[in-house]
PDB file of C-alpha atoms and ligand atoms in Angstrom:
ATOM      1  CA  UNK A   1      63.620 -25.345 203.234  1.00 98.00           C
ATOM      2  CA  UNK A   2      66.629 -27.108 204.405  1.00 98.00           C
ATOM      3  CA  UNK A   3      68.933 -28.141 201.828  1.00 98.00           C
ATOM      4  CA  UNK A   4      71.162 -31.236 202.932  1.00 98.00           C
ATOM      5  CA  UNK A   5      73.897 -32.726 201.094  1.00 98.00           C
ATOM      6  CA  UNK A   6      75.107 -35.452 203.545  1.00 97.00           C
ATOM      7  CA  UNK A   7      73.637 -38.690 204.614  1.00 98.00           C
ATOM      8  CA  UNK A   8      74.381 -38.256 208.361  1.00 98.00           C
ATOM      9  CA  UNK A   9      72.613 -34.856 208.284  1.00 98.00           C
ATOM     10  CA  UNK A  10      69.563 -36.454 206.537  1.00 98.00           C
ATOM     11  CA  UNK A  11      69.320 -39.291 208.733  1.00 98.00           C
ATOM     12  CA  UNK A  12      69.334 -36.882 211.596  1.00 98.00           C
ATOM     13  CA  UNK A  13      66.528 -34.863 210.387  1.00 98.00           C
ATOM     14  CA  UNK A  14      64.406 -37.883 209.347  1.00 98.00           C
ATOM     15  CA  UNK A  15      64.816 -39.233 212.875  1.00 98.00           C
ATOM     16  CA  UNK A  16      63.375 -36.094 214.280  1.00 98.00           C
ATOM     17  CA  UNK A  17      60.360 -36.173 211.814  1.00 98.00           C
ATOM     18  CA  UNK A  18      59.798 -39.920 212.579  1.00 98.00           C
ATOM     19  CA  UNK A  19      59.992 -39.304 216.502  1.00 98.00           C
ATOM     20  CA  UNK A  20      57.244 -36.538 216.153  1.00 98.00           C
ATOM     21  CA  UNK A  21      55.006 -39.175 214.340  1.00 98.00           C
ATOM     22  CA  UNK A  22      54.865 -37.110 211.272  1.00 98.00           C
ATOM     23  CA  UNK A  23      54.072 -38.575 207.733  1.00 98.00           C
ATOM     24  CA  UNK A  24      56.647 -38.035 204.924  1.00 99.00           C
ATOM     25  CA  UNK A  25      55.804 -37.658 201.155  1.00 99.00           C
ATOM     26  CA  UNK A  26      58.878 -37.907 198.832  1.00 99.00           C
ATOM     27  CA  UNK A  27      59.496 -36.787 195.448  1.00 99.00           C
ATOM     28  CA  UNK A  28      62.715 -38.006 193.816  1.00 99.00           C
ATOM     29  CA  UNK A  29      63.832 -36.130 190.687  1.00 98.00           C
ATOM     30  CA  UNK A  30      67.004 -35.397 188.630  1.00 98.00           C
ATOM     31  CA  UNK A  31      66.426 -31.638 188.764  1.00 98.00           C
ATOM     32  CA  UNK A  32      65.896 -29.113 186.033  1.00 98.00           C
ATOM     33  CA  UNK A  33      62.339 -28.853 187.552  1.00 98.00           C
ATOM     34  CA  UNK A  34      59.374 -28.513 185.309  1.00 98.00           C
ATOM     35  CA  UNK A  35      55.541 -28.509 185.961  1.00 98.00           C
ATOM     36  CA  UNK A  36      55.731 -32.236 185.624  1.00 98.00           C
ATOM     37  CA  UNK A  37      57.810 -32.506 188.742  1.00 98.00           C
ATOM     38  CA  UNK A  38      55.899 -29.729 190.553  1.00 98.00           C
ATOM     39  CA  UNK A  39      52.703 -31.697 190.142  1.00 98.00           C
ATOM     40  CA  UNK A  40      54.153 -34.431 192.127  1.00 99.00           C
ATOM     41  CA  UNK A  41      55.443 -31.998 194.813  1.00 99.00           C
ATOM     42  CA  UNK A  42      51.989 -30.218 195.001  1.00 99.00           C
ATOM     43  CA  UNK A  43      50.355 -33.693 195.625  1.00 99.00           C
ATOM     44  CA  UNK A  44      53.058 -34.623 197.953  1.00 99.00           C
ATOM     45  CA  UNK A  45      52.463 -31.259 199.957  1.00 99.00           C
ATOM     46  CA  UNK A  46      48.696 -31.765 199.947  1.00 98.00           C
ATOM     47  CA  UNK A  47      48.682 -35.356 201.258  1.00 98.00           C
ATOM     48  CA  UNK A  48      51.702 -35.299 203.799  1.00 99.00           C
ATOM     49  CA  UNK A  49      52.950 -33.449 206.919  1.00 98.00           C
ATOM     50  CA  UNK A  50      56.502 -33.403 205.732  1.00 99.00           C
ATOM     51  CA  UNK A  51      57.543 -33.248 202.036  1.00 99.00           C
ATOM     52  CA  UNK A  52      61.300 -34.229 201.208  1.00 99.00           C
ATOM     53  CA  UNK A  53      62.368 -33.739 197.358  1.00 99.00           C
ATOM     54  CA  UNK A  54      65.682 -35.020 196.074  1.00 99.00           C
ATOM     55  CA  UNK A  55      67.732 -33.883 193.171  1.00 98.00           C
ATOM     56  CA  UNK A  56      70.271 -36.210 192.106  1.00 98.00           C
ATOM     57  CA  UNK A  57      71.572 -36.894 188.597  1.00 98.00           C
ATOM     58  CA  UNK A  58      72.123 -40.596 189.102  1.00 98.00           C
ATOM     59  CA  UNK A  59      75.163 -41.864 187.129  1.00 98.00           C
ATOM     60  CA  UNK A  60      74.035 -45.560 187.518  1.00 98.00           C
ATOM     61  CA  UNK A  61      71.153 -45.140 185.348  1.00 98.00           C
ATOM     62  CA  UNK A  62      73.010 -43.510 182.387  1.00 98.00           C
ATOM     63  CA  UNK A  63      74.921 -45.762 179.934  1.00 97.00           C
ATOM     64  CA  UNK A  64      78.199 -44.939 178.878  1.00 96.00           C
ATOM     65  CA  UNK A  65      77.251 -43.378 175.528  1.00 95.00           C
ATOM     66  CA  UNK A  66      74.474 -41.220 177.149  1.00 97.00           C
ATOM     67  CA  UNK A  67      73.952 -37.712 178.222  1.00 96.00           C
ATOM     68  CA  UNK A  68      74.956 -37.820 182.061  1.00 97.00           C
ATOM     69  CA  UNK A  69      77.489 -35.132 181.325  1.00 96.00           C
ATOM     70  CA  UNK A  70      75.218 -33.080 179.441  1.00 96.00           C
ATOM     71  CA  UNK A  71      71.942 -33.279 181.554  1.00 97.00           C
ATOM     72  CA  UNK A  72      70.729 -29.736 182.193  1.00 98.00           C
ATOM     73  CA  UNK A  73      71.158 -28.689 185.998  1.00 98.00           C
ATOM     74  CA  UNK A  74      69.872 -25.487 187.588  1.00 98.00           C
ATOM     75  CA  UNK A  75      70.073 -25.843 191.296  1.00 98.00           C
ATOM     76  CA  UNK A  76      69.170 -22.020 192.109  1.00 98.00           C
ATOM     77  CA  UNK A  77      66.190 -22.025 189.939  1.00 98.00           C
ATOM     78  CA  UNK A  78      65.054 -25.616 191.454  1.00 98.00           C
ATOM     79  CA  UNK A  79      65.474 -24.418 195.097  1.00 98.00           C
ATOM     80  CA  UNK A  80      63.434 -21.179 194.155  1.00 98.00           C
ATOM     81  CA  UNK A  81      60.372 -23.578 192.920  1.00 98.00           C
ATOM     82  CA  UNK A  82      60.686 -25.884 195.634  1.00 99.00           C
ATOM     83  CA  UNK A  83      60.680 -23.240 198.211  1.00 98.00           C
ATOM     84  CA  UNK A  84      57.575 -22.156 196.500  1.00 98.00           C
ATOM     85  CA  UNK A  85      56.096 -25.237 196.717  1.00 98.00           C
ATOM     86  CA  UNK A  86      56.864 -25.350 200.540  1.00 98.00           C
ATOM     87  CA  UNK A  87      59.102 -28.264 200.532  1.00 99.00           C
ATOM     88  CA  UNK A  88      60.552 -28.935 203.920  1.00 99.00           C
ATOM     89  CA  UNK A  89      63.835 -31.015 202.848  1.00 99.00           C
ATOM     90  CA  UNK A  90      65.564 -30.967 199.552  1.00 99.00           C
ATOM     91  CA  UNK A  91      68.211 -33.591 199.619  1.00 98.00           C
ATOM     92  CA  UNK A  92      70.774 -32.608 197.169  1.00 98.00           C
ATOM     93  CA  UNK A  93      73.451 -35.035 197.211  1.00 95.00           C
ATOM     94  CA  UNK A  94      76.596 -36.380 195.197  1.00 97.00           C
ATOM     95  CA  UNK A  95      77.662 -39.459 193.613  1.00 97.00           C
ATOM     96  CA  UNK A  96      80.724 -39.527 195.927  1.00 97.00           C
ATOM     97  CA  UNK A  97      78.218 -39.432 198.962  1.00 98.00           C
ATOM     98  CA  UNK A  98      75.762 -41.888 197.636  1.00 98.00           C
ATOM     99  CA  UNK A  99      78.075 -44.308 195.680  1.00 98.00           C
ATOM    100  CA  UNK A 100      81.346 -44.110 197.569  1.00 98.00           C
ATOM    101  CA  UNK A 101      84.452 -46.039 196.340  1.00 97.00           C
ATOM    102  CA  UNK A 102      83.737 -49.519 196.823  1.00 98.00           C
ATOM    103  CA  UNK A 103      80.041 -49.484 196.568  1.00 98.00           C
ATOM    104  CA  UNK A 104      78.868 -52.696 195.240  1.00 98.00           C
ATOM    105  CA  UNK A 105      75.006 -53.371 195.760  1.00 98.00           C
ATOM    106  CA  UNK A 106      72.491 -53.453 193.028  1.00 98.00           C
ATOM    107  CA  UNK A 107      68.788 -53.841 193.057  1.00 98.00           C
ATOM    108  CA  UNK A 108      66.739 -55.206 190.098  1.00 98.00           C
ATOM    109  CA  UNK A 109      63.389 -55.999 188.958  1.00 98.00           C
ATOM    110  CA  UNK A 110      64.645 -58.497 186.429  1.00 98.00           C
ATOM    111  CA  UNK A 111      62.096 -59.271 183.558  1.00 98.00           C
ATOM    112  CA  UNK A 112      60.450 -55.864 183.478  1.00 98.00           C
ATOM    113  CA  UNK A 113      63.739 -54.252 183.212  1.00 98.00           C
ATOM    114  CA  UNK A 114      64.787 -55.932 179.744  1.00 98.00           C
ATOM    115  CA  UNK A 115      61.556 -54.600 177.871  1.00 98.00           C
ATOM    116  CA  UNK A 116      60.721 -51.545 176.135  1.00 98.00           C
ATOM    117  CA  UNK A 117      63.350 -49.015 177.351  1.00 98.00           C
ATOM    118  CA  UNK A 118      65.255 -51.740 179.052  1.00 98.00           C
ATOM    119  CA  UNK A 119      66.265 -53.121 175.384  1.00 98.00           C
ATOM    120  CA  UNK A 120      67.725 -49.901 174.436  1.00 98.00           C
ATOM    121  CA  UNK A 121      69.196 -48.862 177.911  1.00 98.00           C
ATOM    122  CA  UNK A 122      70.672 -51.773 179.329  1.00 98.00           C
ATOM    123  CA  UNK A 123      71.265 -51.318 183.206  1.00 98.00           C
ATOM    124  CA  UNK A 124      69.024 -48.369 183.347  1.00 98.00           C
ATOM    125  CA  UNK A 125      66.368 -49.669 185.352  1.00 98.00           C
ATOM    126  CA  UNK A 126      68.771 -51.625 187.727  1.00 98.00           C
ATOM    127  CA  UNK A 127      70.565 -47.989 188.180  1.00 98.00           C
ATOM    128  CA  UNK A 128      67.011 -46.547 188.943  1.00 98.00           C
ATOM    129  CA  UNK A 129      66.036 -49.357 191.604  1.00 99.00           C
ATOM    130  CA  UNK A 130      69.355 -48.981 193.271  1.00 98.00           C
ATOM    131  CA  UNK A 131      69.319 -45.371 193.951  1.00 98.00           C
ATOM    132  CA  UNK A 132      65.356 -45.157 194.661  1.00 99.00           C
ATOM    133  CA  UNK A 133      65.968 -48.154 197.017  1.00 98.00           C
ATOM    134  CA  UNK A 134      68.500 -46.187 198.774  1.00 98.00           C
ATOM    135  CA  UNK A 135      66.730 -43.069 198.997  1.00 98.00           C
ATOM    136  CA  UNK A 136      63.743 -44.839 200.486  1.00 99.00           C
ATOM    137  CA  UNK A 137      65.967 -46.441 203.189  1.00 98.00           C
ATOM    138  CA  UNK A 138      67.567 -42.698 203.942  1.00 98.00           C
ATOM    139  CA  UNK A 139      64.354 -40.866 203.780  1.00 98.00           C
ATOM    140  CA  UNK A 140      61.695 -43.659 204.914  1.00 98.00           C
ATOM    141  CA  UNK A 141      58.590 -42.097 203.207  1.00 99.00           C
ATOM    142  CA  UNK A 142      55.190 -43.177 203.747  1.00 99.00           C
ATOM    143  CA  UNK A 143      54.399 -42.357 200.129  1.00 99.00           C
ATOM    144  CA  UNK A 144      56.720 -41.806 197.136  1.00 99.00           C
ATOM    145  CA  UNK A 145      55.392 -39.843 194.023  1.00 99.00           C
ATOM    146  CA  UNK A 146      56.388 -40.758 190.430  1.00 99.00           C
ATOM    147  CA  UNK A 147      55.080 -39.490 187.105  1.00 98.00           C
ATOM    148  CA  UNK A 148      53.269 -41.539 184.546  1.00 98.00           C
ATOM    149  CA  UNK A 149      55.519 -39.938 181.928  1.00 98.00           C
ATOM    150  CA  UNK A 150      58.221 -42.832 182.739  1.00 98.00           C
ATOM    151  CA  UNK A 151      55.370 -45.429 183.028  1.00 98.00           C
ATOM    152  CA  UNK A 152      57.614 -48.272 182.853  1.00 98.00           C
ATOM    153  CA  UNK A 153      59.591 -46.754 185.615  1.00 98.00           C
ATOM    154  CA  UNK A 154      56.542 -46.544 187.739  1.00 98.00           C
ATOM    155  CA  UNK A 155      55.637 -49.959 187.242  1.00 98.00           C
ATOM    156  CA  UNK A 156      58.964 -51.284 188.034  1.00 98.00           C
ATOM    157  CA  UNK A 157      59.095 -49.230 191.338  1.00 98.00           C
ATOM    158  CA  UNK A 158      55.621 -50.514 192.317  1.00 98.00           C
ATOM    159  CA  UNK A 159      56.879 -54.060 191.690  1.00 98.00           C
ATOM    160  CA  UNK A 160      60.074 -53.374 193.507  1.00 98.00           C
ATOM    161  CA  UNK A 161      58.345 -51.900 196.528  1.00 98.00           C
ATOM    162  CA  UNK A 162      55.878 -54.895 196.579  1.00 98.00           C
ATOM    163  CA  UNK A 163      58.259 -57.839 196.112  1.00 98.00           C
ATOM    164  CA  UNK A 164      60.933 -56.477 198.714  1.00 98.00           C
ATOM    165  CA  UNK A 165      58.019 -55.589 201.079  1.00 98.00           C
ATOM    166  CA  UNK A 166      58.944 -51.784 201.245  1.00 98.00           C
ATOM    167  CA  UNK A 167      57.113 -49.643 203.707  1.00 98.00           C
ATOM    168  CA  UNK A 168      56.137 -47.234 201.161  1.00 98.00           C
ATOM    169  CA  UNK A 169      53.177 -46.498 199.020  1.00 98.00           C
ATOM    170  CA  UNK A 170      54.109 -45.709 195.333  1.00 98.00           C
ATOM    171  CA  UNK A 171      51.700 -43.040 193.786  1.00 98.00           C
ATOM    172  CA  UNK A 172      51.703 -42.375 189.980  1.00 98.00           C
ATOM    173  CA  UNK A 173      50.536 -39.103 188.832  1.00 98.00           C
ATOM    174  CA  UNK A 174      49.513 -38.260 185.027  1.00 98.00           C
ATOM    175  CA  UNK A 175      51.607 -36.525 182.416  1.00 98.00           C
ATOM    176  CA  UNK A 176      52.065 -32.658 182.313  1.00 98.00           C
ATOM    177  CA  UNK A 177      52.152 -31.435 178.768  1.00 98.00           C
ATOM    178  CA  UNK A 178      53.209 -28.130 177.000  1.00 98.00           C
ATOM    179  CA  UNK A 179      50.099 -26.281 175.585  1.00 98.00           C
ATOM    180  CA  UNK A 180      51.099 -27.917 172.079  1.00 97.00           C
ATOM    181  CA  UNK A 181      50.966 -31.610 173.705  1.00 98.00           C
ATOM    182  CA  UNK A 182      54.608 -32.102 173.907  1.00 98.00           C
ATOM    183  CA  UNK A 183      55.134 -34.082 177.117  1.00 98.00           C
ATOM    184  CA  UNK A 184      57.151 -31.889 179.557  1.00 98.00           C
ATOM    185  CA  UNK A 185      60.880 -33.297 180.241  1.00 98.00           C
ATOM    186  CA  UNK A 186      64.117 -31.775 181.222  1.00 97.00           C
ATOM    187  CA  UNK A 187      65.507 -32.896 177.947  1.00 97.00           C
ATOM    188  CA  UNK A 188      63.185 -30.928 175.723  1.00 98.00           C
ATOM    189  CA  UNK A 189      65.783 -28.092 176.368  1.00 97.00           C
ATOM    190  CA  UNK A 190      67.988 -30.221 173.947  1.00 97.00           C
ATOM    191  CA  UNK A 191      65.565 -29.657 170.943  1.00 98.00           C
ATOM    192  CA  UNK A 192      66.443 -27.108 168.455  1.00 97.00           C
ATOM    193  CA  UNK A 193      63.256 -25.149 167.192  1.00 97.00           C
ATOM    194  CA  UNK A 194      62.623 -27.407 164.196  1.00 97.00           C
ATOM    195  CA  UNK A 195      63.114 -30.644 166.124  1.00 98.00           C
ATOM    196  CA  UNK A 196      60.851 -29.468 168.753  1.00 97.00           C
ATOM    197  CA  UNK A 197      58.069 -28.908 166.161  1.00 97.00           C
ATOM    198  CA  UNK A 198      58.566 -32.389 164.631  1.00 97.00           C
ATOM    199  CA  UNK A 199      58.347 -33.893 167.983  1.00 98.00           C
ATOM    200  CA  UNK A 200      54.891 -33.127 168.515  1.00 98.00           C
ATOM    201  CA  UNK A 201      53.994 -35.982 166.213  1.00 98.00           C
ATOM    202  CA  UNK A 202      54.797 -38.173 169.128  1.00 98.00           C
ATOM    203  CA  UNK A 203      51.684 -36.867 170.958  1.00 98.00           C
ATOM    204  CA  UNK A 204      49.761 -36.767 167.873  1.00 98.00           C
ATOM    205  CA  UNK A 205      50.328 -40.542 167.208  1.00 98.00           C
ATOM    206  CA  UNK A 206      49.390 -41.413 170.652  1.00 98.00           C
ATOM    207  CA  UNK A 207      46.011 -39.500 170.452  1.00 98.00           C
ATOM    208  CA  UNK A 208      45.489 -41.270 167.284  1.00 98.00           C
ATOM    209  CA  UNK A 209      46.046 -44.513 168.920  1.00 98.00           C
ATOM    210  CA  UNK A 210      43.469 -43.303 171.640  1.00 98.00           C
ATOM    211  CA  UNK A 211      40.974 -42.368 168.976  1.00 98.00           C
ATOM    212  CA  UNK A 212      41.382 -45.953 167.346  1.00 98.00           C
ATOM    213  CA  UNK A 213      40.677 -47.650 170.554  1.00 98.00           C
ATOM    214  CA  UNK A 214      37.720 -45.427 171.415  1.00 98.00           C
ATOM    215  CA  UNK A 215      36.453 -46.264 167.980  1.00 98.00           C
ATOM    216  CA  UNK A 216      36.677 -50.169 168.966  1.00 97.00           C
ATOM    217  CA  UNK A 217      39.892 -51.129 167.211  1.00 98.00           C
ATOM    218  CA  UNK A 218      41.292 -53.779 169.077  1.00 98.00           C
ATOM    219  CA  UNK A 219      44.265 -54.930 167.131  1.00 98.00           C
ATOM    220  CA  UNK A 220      47.318 -53.674 168.610  1.00 98.00           C
ATOM    221  CA  UNK A 221      49.615 -54.127 165.590  1.00 98.00           C
ATOM    222  CA  UNK A 222      47.154 -52.215 163.376  1.00 98.00           C
ATOM    223  CA  UNK A 223      47.344 -49.296 165.894  1.00 98.00           C
ATOM    224  CA  UNK A 224      51.020 -49.430 166.157  1.00 98.00           C
ATOM    225  CA  UNK A 225      51.191 -49.227 162.192  1.00 98.00           C
ATOM    226  CA  UNK A 226      48.957 -46.220 162.378  1.00 98.00           C
ATOM    227  CA  UNK A 227      51.162 -44.439 164.720  1.00 98.00           C
ATOM    228  CA  UNK A 228      54.124 -45.544 162.854  1.00 98.00           C
ATOM    229  CA  UNK A 229      52.757 -43.807 159.428  1.00 98.00           C
ATOM    230  CA  UNK A 230      52.162 -40.606 161.455  1.00 98.00           C
ATOM    231  CA  UNK A 231      55.670 -40.362 163.060  1.00 98.00           C
ATOM    232  CA  UNK A 232      57.641 -41.523 159.873  1.00 96.00           C
ATOM    233  CA  UNK A 233      56.462 -38.405 158.138  1.00 96.00           C
ATOM    234  CA  UNK A 234      58.733 -36.411 160.024  1.00 97.00           C
ATOM    235  CA  UNK A 235      62.197 -37.214 158.740  1.00 94.00           C
ATOM    236  CA  UNK A 236      64.239 -36.178 161.807  1.00 94.00           C
ATOM    237  CA  UNK A 237      62.608 -38.925 164.008  1.00 98.00           C
ATOM    238  CA  UNK A 238      64.012 -42.344 164.437  1.00 98.00           C
ATOM    239  CA  UNK A 239      61.498 -44.607 166.394  1.00 98.00           C
ATOM    240  CA  UNK A 240      63.179 -46.917 168.982  1.00 98.00           C
ATOM    241  CA  UNK A 241      59.793 -48.656 169.691  1.00 98.00           C
ATOM    242  CA  UNK A 242      56.023 -48.304 169.864  1.00 98.00           C
ATOM    243  CA  UNK A 243      54.342 -50.847 172.022  1.00 98.00           C
ATOM    244  CA  UNK A 244      50.889 -51.571 173.810  1.00 98.00           C
ATOM    245  CA  UNK A 245      50.967 -53.377 176.967  1.00 98.00           C
ATOM    246  CA  UNK A 246      49.008 -53.590 179.967  1.00 98.00           C
ATOM    247  CA  UNK A 247      49.516 -50.723 182.294  1.00 97.00           C
ATOM    248  CA  UNK A 248      49.463 -52.870 185.506  1.00 96.00           C
ATOM    249  CA  UNK A 249      51.835 -55.712 184.434  1.00 97.00           C
ATOM    250  CA  UNK A 250      53.466 -54.412 181.312  1.00 98.00           C
ATOM    251  CA  UNK A 251      52.471 -57.602 179.436  1.00 98.00           C
ATOM    252  CA  UNK A 252      52.054 -57.204 175.815  1.00 97.00           C
ATOM    253  CA  UNK A 253      48.561 -56.973 174.746  1.00 98.00           C
ATOM    254  CA  UNK A 254      47.948 -58.145 171.317  1.00 98.00           C
ATOM    255  CA  UNK A 255      43.984 -57.620 171.407  1.00 98.00           C
ATOM    256  CA  UNK A 256      43.025 -54.354 173.288  1.00 98.00           C
ATOM    257  CA  UNK A 257      41.330 -54.938 176.654  1.00 96.00           C
ATOM    258  CA  UNK A 258      41.223 -53.375 179.835  1.00 96.00           C
ATOM    259  CA  UNK A 259      43.879 -50.791 181.052  1.00 97.00           C
ATOM    260  CA  UNK A 260      46.448 -50.468 178.216  1.00 98.00           C
ATOM    261  CA  UNK A 261      49.634 -48.285 178.138  1.00 98.00           C
ATOM    262  CA  UNK A 262      50.587 -47.076 174.464  1.00 98.00           C
ATOM    263  CA  UNK A 263      54.191 -46.368 174.819  1.00 98.00           C
ATOM    264  CA  UNK A 264      56.829 -44.981 172.672  1.00 98.00           C
ATOM    265  CA  UNK A 265      60.444 -43.977 172.314  1.00 98.00           C
ATOM    266  CA  UNK A 266      61.952 -42.156 169.681  1.00 98.00           C
ATOM    267  CA  UNK A 267      65.268 -40.164 168.909  1.00 98.00           C
ATOM    268  CA  UNK A 268      65.378 -36.743 167.495  1.00 98.00           C
ATOM    269  CA  UNK A 269      68.977 -36.008 166.481  1.00 96.00           C
ATOM    270  CA  UNK A 270      70.644 -37.011 169.907  1.00 95.00           C
ATOM    271  CA  UNK A 271      67.658 -36.560 172.043  1.00 97.00           C
ATOM    272  CA  UNK A 272      65.762 -39.522 173.103  1.00 98.00           C
ATOM    273  CA  UNK A 273      62.394 -38.964 174.091  1.00 98.00           C
ATOM    274  CA  UNK A 274      59.535 -41.049 175.659  1.00 98.00           C
ATOM    275  CA  UNK A 275      55.790 -40.435 175.786  1.00 98.00           C
ATOM    276  CA  UNK A 276      52.657 -42.630 176.439  1.00 99.00           C
ATOM    277  CA  UNK A 277      49.206 -42.512 176.690  1.00 98.00           C
ATOM    278  CA  UNK A 278      46.848 -44.732 178.917  1.00 98.00           C
ATOM    279  CA  UNK A 279      43.615 -45.747 177.583  1.00 98.00           C
ATOM    280  CA  UNK A 280      40.931 -47.770 179.364  1.00 96.00           C
ATOM    281  CA  UNK A 281      38.398 -49.841 177.485  1.00 93.00           C
TER     282      UNK A 281
HETATM  283  P1  AMP B   1      63.198 -37.034 186.411  1.00 62.65           P
HETATM  284  O1  AMP B   1      63.731 -35.701 186.926  1.00 62.65           O
HETATM  285  O2  AMP B   1      63.182 -36.809 184.814  1.00 62.65           O
HETATM  286  O3  AMP B   1      63.935 -38.188 186.796  1.00 62.65           O
HETATM  287  O4  AMP B   1      61.730 -37.087 186.751  1.00 62.65           O
HETATM  288  C1  AMP B   1      61.334 -36.987 188.292  1.00 62.65           C
HETATM  289  C2  AMP B   1      59.999 -37.388 188.458  1.00 62.65           C
HETATM  290  O5  AMP B   1      59.063 -36.593 187.699  1.00 62.65           O
HETATM  291  C3  AMP B   1      59.791 -38.948 187.784  1.00 62.65           C
HETATM  292  O6  AMP B   1      58.603 -39.618 188.586  1.00 62.65           O
HETATM  293  C4  AMP B   1      58.827 -38.662 186.402  1.00 62.65           C
HETATM  294  O7  AMP B   1      58.191 -39.592 185.849  1.00 62.65           O
HETATM  295  C5  AMP B   1      58.101 -37.402 186.733  1.00 62.65           C
HETATM  296  N1  AMP B   1      58.000 -36.532 185.805  1.00 62.65           N
HETATM  297  C6  AMP B   1      58.898 -36.214 184.556  1.00 62.65           C
HETATM  298  N2  AMP B   1      58.338 -35.474 183.823  1.00 62.65           N
HETATM  299  C7  AMP B   1      57.102 -35.453 183.897  1.00 62.65           C
HETATM  300  C8  AMP B   1      55.755 -34.967 183.276  1.00 62.65           C
HETATM  301  N3  AMP B   1      55.984 -34.346 181.986  1.00 62.65           N
HETATM  302  N4  AMP B   1      54.402 -35.085 184.035  1.00 62.65           N
HETATM  303  C9  AMP B   1      54.369 -35.878 184.991  1.00 62.65           C
HETATM  304  N5  AMP B   1      55.589 -36.421 185.635  1.00 62.65           N
HETATM  305  C10 AMP B   1      56.709 -36.295 185.196  1.00 62.65           C
END
């Protein structure tokens, strides 16, 4: 596996791959890899001739009071895992390299960035789109892989690629969970034992929503109330939002119909977790 830190070396390698006519799959991450990330890498490996992964804790997508400085990092272990999956190139860059003094561009999918997590994290999705656009320009992937764990991000990236006619297919893959149901996340490492235990109600509330929908409940508000009740039993959890939206458009769904995304965000102490479930009726 080639580990590349600077833009010019990366461009040179990509040029070689393109000249050879090889298909590139790309997996962008912020590192501290777990099985969720590795699912994306495995799929990229299966479907492409060359696999590029990136690790970059992107300062643009963190708010001033968020956990940028504390975000977990373990390059050595990440490299070991990516090598094991036979990744060809790891692009491991720095903010100085990607956003040098004077960097002034921004890419945004406007309305989708202001709802759900966007309400609580202003500027977050603009930061995501800007860095992902930049990585797409550098890596020129045929397909890029994203997790449904960050469902809003996935929909926004798809919309960005479509609206800006990017030459990349966006592929979403399902959430990988711990054995007890907690959605895998690099941020789970922040949770104390008791917090982690309480966090399990998030997935339980989503399962309840799924069960209600399967039992023909169509009133979104009622489903959300049921979920709220389950989560509020755990005193350590503060709900940011619970929403039910169309999975493709993120339009709000009042009466359950089609493919819906039941999504939530909550804080446990200082840790903000997101989770969701996609249900099709
Ligand atoms: P991150 O490193 O958190 O920015 O995540 C990088 C990519 O991995 C994103 O596309 C995430 O949606 C995806 N991802 C993170 N956690 C999971 C998970 N538990 N299951 C599937 N994909 C995930």
